[in-house]
GROMACS .gro file of N, CA, C and O in nm:
model
  384
    1MET      N    1  12.379  10.118  13.306
    1MET     CA    2  12.437  10.240  13.379
    1MET      C    3  12.506  10.356  13.290
    1MET      O    4  12.550  10.338  13.230
    2VAL      N    5  12.455  10.445  13.346
    2VAL     CA    6  12.493  10.585  13.279
    2VAL      C    7  12.570  10.666  13.355
    2VAL      O    8  12.580  10.656  13.508
    3ALA      N    9  12.715  10.676  13.321
    3ALA     CA   10  12.834  10.737  13.395
    3ALA      C   11  12.874  10.805  13.324
    3ALA      O   12  12.882  10.828  13.210
    4GLY      N   13  12.926  10.939  13.415
    4GLY     CA   14  12.974  11.089  13.341
    4GLY      C   15  13.083  11.110  13.422
    4GLY      O   16  13.121  11.237  13.359
    5THR      N   17  13.121  11.053  13.467
    5THR     CA   18  13.268  11.105  13.545
    5THR      C   19  13.360  11.005  13.578
    5THR      O   20  13.319  10.864  13.641
    6PRO      N   21  13.458  11.005  13.589
    6PRO     CA   22  13.571  10.856  13.632
    6PRO      C   23  13.557  10.856  13.778
    6PRO      O   24  13.551  10.723  13.777
    7ALA      N   25  13.540  10.918  13.852
    7ALA     CA   26  13.509  10.881  13.954
    7ALA      C   27  13.368  10.810  13.992
    7ALA      O   28  13.368  10.711  14.099
    8THR      N   29  13.265  10.803  13.886
    8THR     CA   30  13.152  10.732  13.906
    8THR      C   31  13.143  10.560  13.859
    8THR      O   32  13.072  10.479  13.863
    9GLY      N   33  13.310  10.538  13.800
    9GLY     CA   34  13.315  10.387  13.771
    9GLY      C   35  13.342  10.398  13.635
    9GLY      O   36  13.342  10.286  13.601
   10GLY      N   37  13.349  10.501  13.578
   10GLY     CA   38  13.328  10.514  13.434
   10GLY      C   39  13.227  10.568  13.341
   10GLY      O   40  13.161  10.650  13.416
   11PHE      N   41  13.234  10.544  13.187
   11PHE     CA   42  13.141  10.611  13.123
   11PHE      C   43  13.060  10.512  13.020
   11PHE      O   44  13.117  10.395  12.979
   12ASP      N   45  12.964  10.563  13.012
   12ASP     CA   46  12.895  10.495  12.865
   12ASP      C   47  12.903  10.607  12.768
   12ASP      O   48  12.978  10.680  12.773
   13CYS      N   49  12.885  10.568  12.647
   13CYS     CA   50  12.924  10.656  12.539
   13CYS      C   51  12.881  10.803  12.559
   13CYS      O   52  12.983  10.881  12.521
   14SER      N   53  12.782  10.854  12.563
   14SER     CA   54  12.725  10.978  12.621
   14SER      C   55  12.763  11.022  12.723
   14SER      O   56  12.789  11.176  12.697
   15GLY      N   57  12.795  10.966  12.831
   15GLY     CA   58  12.876  11.021  12.929
   15GLY      C   59  12.998  11.059  12.895
   15GLY      O   60  13.089  11.175  12.972
   16LEU      N   61  13.072  10.974  12.818
   16LEU     CA   62  13.237  11.025  12.801
   16LEU      C   63  13.222  11.152  12.728
   16LEU      O   64  13.303  11.252  12.717
   17MET      N   65  13.119  11.205  12.613
   17MET     CA   66  13.124  11.309  12.521
   17MET      C   67  13.113  11.406  12.624
   17MET      O   68  13.163  11.530  12.589
   18GLU      N   69  12.974  11.392  12.698
   18GLU     CA   70  12.920  11.495  12.796
   18GLU      C   71  13.082  11.559  12.884
   18GLU      O   72  13.112  11.653  12.885
   19TYR      N   73  13.129  11.484  12.925
   19TYR     CA   74  13.268  11.467  13.029
   19TYR      C   75  13.386  11.567  12.941
   19TYR      O   76  13.445  11.664  12.978
   20ALA      N   77  13.393  11.499  12.831
   20ALA     CA   78  13.499  11.568  12.725
   20ALA      C   79  13.457  11.737  12.692
   20ALA      O   80  13.526  11.826  12.689
   21PHE      N   81  13.303  11.762  12.649
   21PHE     CA   82  13.284  11.843  12.612
   21PHE      C   83  13.262  11.969  12.738
   21PHE      O   84  13.291  12.087  12.703
   22ARG      N   85  13.231  11.919  12.867
   22ARG     CA   86  13.260  11.981  12.966
   22ARG      C   87  13.359  12.066  12.998
   22ARG      O   88  13.375  12.158  13.078
   23GLN      N   89  13.492  11.984  12.973
   23GLN     CA   90  13.613  12.025  12.987
   23GLN      C   91  13.660  12.143  12.929
   23GLN      O   92  13.727  12.241  12.973
   24VAL      N   93  13.574  12.214  12.824
   24VAL     CA   94  13.597  12.323  12.710
   24VAL      C   95  13.514  12.370  12.736
   24VAL      O   96  13.480  12.492  12.659
   25GLY      N   97  13.377  12.367  12.816
   25GLY     CA   98  13.253  12.425  12.866
   25GLY      C   99  13.162  12.423  12.804
   25GLY      O  100  13.065  12.524  12.777
   26ILE      N  101  13.151  12.314  12.714
   26ILE     CA  102  13.036  12.335  12.638
   26ILE      C  103  12.928  12.219  12.680
   26ILE      O  104  12.973  12.081  12.703
   27ASP      N  105  12.778  12.254  12.685
   27ASP     CA  106  12.698  12.153  12.762
   27ASP      C  107  12.648  12.057  12.673
   27ASP      O  108  12.594  12.098  12.553
   28MET      N  109  12.719  11.925  12.681
   28MET     CA  110  12.654  11.798  12.589
   28MET      C  111  12.597  11.700  12.634
   28MET      O  112  12.598  11.587  12.654
   29SER      N  113  12.507  11.754  12.739
   29SER     CA  114  12.477  11.646  12.882
   29SER      C  115  12.346  11.564  12.797
   29SER      O  116  12.264  11.616  12.688
   30GLY      N  117  12.294  11.458  12.853
   30GLY     CA  118  12.211  11.346  12.799
   30GLY      C  119  12.286  11.268  12.689
   30GLY      O  120  12.355  11.201  12.709
   31THR      N  121  12.169  11.174  12.657
   31THR     CA  122  12.171  11.053  12.637
   31THR      C  123  12.236  11.084  12.462
   31THR      O  124  12.260  11.200  12.386
   32ALA      N  125  12.274  10.971  12.357
   32ALA     CA  126  12.312  10.998  12.238
   32ALA      C  127  12.210  11.074  12.131
   32ALA      O  128  12.245  11.171  12.083
   33GLN      N  129  12.080  11.037  12.156
   33GLN     CA  130  11.988  11.107  12.117
   33GLN      C  131  11.960  11.270  12.151
   33GLN      O  132  11.946  11.332  12.061
   34ALA      N  133  11.976  11.294  12.259
   34ALA     CA  134  12.004  11.416  12.334
   34ALA      C  135  12.085  11.481  12.286
   34ALA      O  136  12.095  11.613  12.210
   35GLN      N  137  12.244  11.420  12.246
   35GLN     CA  138  12.332  11.495  12.187
   35GLN      C  139  12.333  11.515  12.033
   35GLN      O  140  12.361  11.601  12.001
   36TYR      N  141  12.250  11.406  12.010
   36TYR     CA  142  12.217  11.453  11.827
   36TYR      C  143  12.144  11.557  11.804
   36TYR      O  144  12.177  11.633  11.735
   37ASN      N  145  12.032  11.569  11.915
   37ASN     CA  146  11.944  11.700  11.883
   37ASN      C  147  12.005  11.842  11.898
   37ASN      O  148  11.985  11.924  11.857
   38LYS      N  149  12.157  11.846  11.984
   38LYS     CA  150  12.229  11.939  11.946
   38LYS      C  151  12.308  11.979  11.854
   38LYS      O  152  12.392  12.070  11.871
   39THR      N  153  12.340  11.879  11.772
   39THR     CA  154  12.415  11.895  11.681
   39THR      C  155  12.371  11.959  11.510
   39THR      O  156  12.219  11.939  11.524
   40ILE      N  157  12.442  11.956  11.421
   40ILE     CA  158  12.406  12.008  11.322
   40ILE      C  159  12.464  11.897  11.236
   40ILE      O  160  12.577  11.886  11.209
   41PRO      N  161  12.392  11.808  11.162
   41PRO     CA  162  12.416  11.717  11.083
   41PRO      C  163  12.529  11.728  10.962
   41PRO      O  164  12.474  11.863  10.891
   42ILE      N  165  12.660  11.683  10.930
   42ILE     CA  166  12.717  11.736  10.806
   42ILE      C  167  12.734  11.600  10.739
   42ILE      O  168  12.705  11.481  10.754
   43PRO      N  169  12.768  11.613  10.603
   43PRO     CA  170  12.796  11.446  10.502
   43PRO      C  171  12.902  11.426  10.556
   43PRO      O  172  13.000  11.491  10.652
   44GLU      N  173  12.888  11.281  10.569
   44GLU     CA  174  13.007  11.204  10.611
   44GLU      C  175  13.162  11.266  10.555
   44GLU      O  176  13.239  11.224  10.625
   45ASP      N  177  13.148  11.285  10.415
   45ASP     CA  178  13.279  11.315  10.352
   45ASP      C  179  13.365  11.442  10.431
   45ASP      O  180  13.452  11.537  10.352
   46GLN      N  181  13.273  11.525  10.499
   46GLN     CA  182  13.299  11.637  10.529
   46GLN      C  183  13.391  11.623  10.684
   46GLN      O  184  13.383  11.763  10.730
   47ILE      N  185  13.388  11.480  10.770
   47ILE     CA  186  13.402  11.476  10.901
   47ILE      C  187  13.533  11.553  10.904
   47ILE      O  188  13.613  11.478  10.860
   48LYS      N  189  13.532  11.589  11.055
   48LYS     CA  190  13.679  11.618  11.089
   48LYS      C  191  13.726  11.572  11.213
   48LYS      O  192  13.634  11.554  11.320
   49GLN      N  193  13.836  11.566  11.246
   49GLN     CA  194  13.894  11.517  11.386
   49GLN      C  195  13.786  11.594  11.517
   49GLN      O  196  13.785  11.754  11.466
   50GLY      N  197  13.734  11.544  11.603
   50GLY     CA  198  13.666  11.633  11.707
   50GLY      C  199  13.509  11.615  11.673
   50GLY      O  200  13.429  11.645  11.752
   51ASP      N  201  13.465  11.560  11.569
   51ASP     CA  202  13.311  11.567  11.527
   51ASP      C  203  13.250  11.460  11.591
   51ASP      O  204  13.344  11.358  11.600
   52LEU      N  205  13.136  11.480  11.663
   52LEU     CA  206  13.052  11.369  11.708
   52LEU      C  207  13.030  11.279  11.600
   52LEU      O  208  12.972  11.315  11.503
   53VAL      N  209  13.045  11.184  11.624
   53VAL     CA  210  12.967  11.056  11.503
   53VAL      C  211  12.872  10.972  11.598
   53VAL      O  212  12.930  10.964  11.706
   54PHE      N  213  12.746  10.931  11.548
   54PHE     CA  214  12.635  10.895  11.592
   54PHE      C  215  12.579  10.764  11.493
   54PHE      O  216  12.604  10.736  11.390
   55PHE      N  217  12.529  10.658  11.578
   55PHE     CA  218  12.484  10.525  11.500
   55PHE      C  219  12.370  10.481  11.550
   55PHE      O  220  12.357  10.484  11.718
   56SER      N  221  12.285  10.403  11.485
   56SER     CA  222  12.195  10.337  11.561
   56SER      C  223  12.248  10.182  11.561
   56SER      O  224  12.272  10.084  11.488
   57THR      N  225  12.228  10.123  11.701
   57THR     CA  226  12.294   9.993  11.772
   57THR      C  227  12.151   9.938  11.750
   57THR      O  228  12.081   9.837  11.733
   58TYR      N  229  12.100   9.942  11.903
   58TYR     CA  230  12.020   9.831  11.954
   58TYR      C  231  11.854   9.890  11.928
   58TYR      O  232  11.751   9.856  11.960
   59LYS      N  233  11.841  10.012  11.887
   59LYS     CA  234  11.724  10.076  11.887
   59LYS      C  235  11.714  10.134  11.765
   59LYS      O  236  11.847  10.219  11.703
   60PRO      N  237  11.623  10.245  11.681
   60PRO     CA  238  11.596  10.290  11.574
   60PRO      C  239  11.662  10.449  11.634
   60PRO      O  240  11.623  10.470  11.725
   61GLY      N  241  11.743  10.516  11.538
   61GLY     CA  242  11.761  10.649  11.566
   61GLY      C  243  11.908  10.629  11.637
   61GLY      O  244  11.983  10.552  11.659
   62PRO      N  245  11.968  10.761  11.686
   62PRO     CA  246  12.096  10.742  11.736
   62PRO      C  247  12.081  10.696  11.899
   62PRO      O  248  12.025  10.712  11.987
   63SER      N  249  12.161  10.578  11.877
   63SER     CA  250  12.191  10.514  12.024
   63SER      C  251  12.320  10.475  12.081
   63SER      O  252  12.353  10.429  12.190
   64HIS      N  253  12.418  10.547  11.994
   64HIS     CA  254  12.570  10.508  12.020
   64HIS      C  255  12.626  10.638  11.959
   64HIS      O  256  12.588  10.712  11.847
   65VAL      N  257  12.756  10.705  12.048
   65VAL     CA  258  12.802  10.822  11.992
   65VAL      C  259  12.963  10.824  12.022
   65VAL      O  260  12.989  10.751  12.141
   66GLY      N  261  13.029  10.902  11.971
   66GLY     CA  262  13.174  10.884  11.961
   66GLY      C  263  13.259  10.998  11.926
   66GLY      O  264  13.167  11.078  11.852
   67MET      N  265  13.372  11.014  11.929
   67MET     CA  266  13.467  11.131  11.884
   67MET      C  267  13.521  11.094  11.781
   67MET      O  268  13.592  11.030  11.814
   68TYR      N  269  13.490  11.153  11.637
   68TYR     CA  270  13.617  11.107  11.538
   68TYR      C  271  13.734  11.169  11.564
   68TYR      O  272  13.735  11.294  11.618
   69VAL      N  273  13.835  11.078  11.545
   69VAL     CA  274  13.994  11.124  11.559
   69VAL      C  275  14.043  11.110  11.445
   69VAL      O  276  14.192  11.143  11.444
   70GLY      N  277  14.010  11.111  11.343
   70GLY     CA  278  14.091  11.046  11.198
   70GLY      C  279  14.090  10.930  11.171
   70GLY      O  280  14.091  10.826  11.243
   71ASN      N  281  14.122  10.908  11.023
   71ASN     CA  282  14.189  10.753  10.961
   71ASN      C  283  14.068  10.698  10.973
   71ASN      O  284  14.072  10.537  11.029
   72GLY      N  285  13.935  10.719  10.972
   72GLY     CA  286  13.859  10.616  11.010
   72GLY      C  287  13.820  10.580  11.120
   72GLY      O  288  13.715  10.454  11.159
   73GLN      N  289  13.868  10.609  11.236
   73GLN     CA  290  13.866  10.568  11.378
   73GLN      C  291  13.770  10.698  11.426
   73GLN      O  292  13.785  10.818  11.435
   74PHE      N  293  13.696  10.614  11.547
   74PHE     CA  294  13.658  10.714  11.647
   74PHE      C  295  13.661  10.697  11.794
   74PHE      O  296  13.698  10.549  11.791
   75ILE      N  297  13.722  10.741  11.904
   75ILE     CA  298  13.693  10.719  12.054
   75ILE      C  299  13.539  10.695  12.149
   75ILE      O  300  13.455  10.797  12.079
   76ASN      N  301  13.549  10.604  12.189
   76ASN     CA  302  13.402  10.606  12.253
   76ASN      C  303  13.419  10.470  12.338
   76ASN      O  304  13.517  10.415  12.393
   77ALA      N  305  13.311  10.510  12.442
   77ALA     CA  306  13.292  10.404  12.537
   77ALA      C  307  13.198  10.304  12.543
   77ALA      O  308  13.119  10.336  12.443
   78ASN      N  309  13.228  10.189  12.512
   78ASN     CA  310  13.132  10.077  12.509
   78ASN      C  311  13.135   9.950  12.603
   78ASN      O  312  13.221   9.960  12.716
   79ASP      N  313  13.064   9.844  12.614
   79ASP     CA  314  13.099   9.739  12.712
   79ASP      C  315  13.251   9.704  12.737
   79ASP      O  316  13.286   9.638  12.836
   80SER      N  317  13.361   9.733  12.606
   80SER     CA  318  13.482   9.705  12.659
   80SER      C  319  13.589   9.814  12.738
   80SER      O  320  13.690   9.828  12.790
   81GLY      N  321  13.518   9.919  12.763
   81GLY     CA  322  13.570  10.058  12.841
   81GLY      C  323  13.572  10.153  12.735
   81GLY      O  324  13.486  10.145  12.615
   82ILE      N  325  13.650  10.244  12.717
   82ILE     CA  326  13.738  10.332  12.624
   82ILE      C  327  13.803  10.256  12.554
   82ILE      O  328  13.912  10.218  12.565
   83SER      N  329  13.762  10.263  12.413
   83SER     CA  330  13.850  10.243  12.312
   83SER      C  331  13.808  10.326  12.177
   83SER      O  332  13.728  10.383  12.175
   84TYR      N  333  13.919  10.301  12.096
   84TYR     CA  334  13.908  10.336  11.964
   84TYR      C  335  13.829  10.208  11.878
   84TYR      O  336  13.840  10.114  11.868
   85SER      N  337  13.747  10.260  11.792
   85SER     CA  338  13.647  10.178  11.712
   85SER      C  339  13.672  10.222  11.551
   85SER      O  340  13.689  10.362  11.533
   86SER      N  341  13.645  10.133  11.455
   86SER     CA  342  13.650  10.146  11.324
   86SER      C  343  13.510  10.210  11.311
   86SER      O  344  13.391  10.181  11.343
   87VAL      N  345  13.518  10.340  11.257
   87VAL     CA  346  13.370  10.367  11.191
   87VAL      C  347  13.294  10.301  11.098
   87VAL      O  348  13.151  10.243  11.116
   88ASP      N  349  13.369  10.234  10.998
   88ASP     CA  350  13.329  10.116  10.917
   88ASP      C  351  13.230  10.021  10.984
   88ASP      O  352  13.183   9.948  10.958
   89GLN      N  353  13.303   9.951  11.133
   89GLN     CA  354  13.258   9.867  11.199
   89GLN      C  355  13.112   9.909  11.254
   89GLN      O  356  13.037   9.813  11.252
   90TYR      N  357  13.098   9.997  11.306
   90TYR     CA  358  12.955  10.072  11.344
   90TYR      C  359  12.909  10.074  11.269
   90TYR      O  360  12.782  10.087  11.235
   91HIS      N  361  12.910  10.121  11.126
   91HIS     CA  362  12.825  10.149  11.003
   91HIS      C  363  12.739   9.983  11.003
   91HIS      O  364  12.622  10.029  10.927
   92SER      N  365  12.791   9.909  11.029
   92SER     CA  366  12.711   9.742  11.001
   92SER      C  367  12.552   9.743  11.084
   92SER      O  368  12.500   9.670  11.064
   93TYR      N  369  12.603   9.813  11.189
   93TYR     CA  370  12.490   9.850  11.287
   93TYR      C  371  12.383   9.942  11.260
   93TYR      O  372  12.283   9.950  11.284
   94LYS      N  373  12.401  10.067  11.165
   94LYS     CA  374  12.337  10.153  11.131
   94LYS      C  375  12.189  10.135  11.096
   94LYS      O  376  12.121  10.257  11.118
   95ASN      N  377  12.138  10.019  11.045
   95ASN     CA  378  12.036  10.026  11.007
   95ASN      C  379  11.929   9.951  11.075
   95ASN      O  380  11.844   9.883  11.047
   96ASN      N  381  11.996   9.866  11.199
   96ASN     CA  382  11.943   9.811  11.299
   96ASN      C  383  11.802   9.900  11.349
   96ASN      O  384  11.820  10.026  11.393
   0.00000   0.00000   0.00000
């Protein structure tokens, strides 16, 4: 299910980012891959709060996205709903 507003029953990861950015007038519509294509990659050691973080989970290339909130954590939508997750936890999926 791809969801992009609270009224549609929740969010998938890219839908949550699309909704958040829409609130400040930025178009980040599309899948995690499409959102990745709209960004400029930066080195991991330069990441700041509010930056998007992308992960390869079930297929090669960006398939999961969230927003970095600091202290090694990012907010994202996943099978458990909207939650904070460890960047390091998702790094284990990076090469799948």
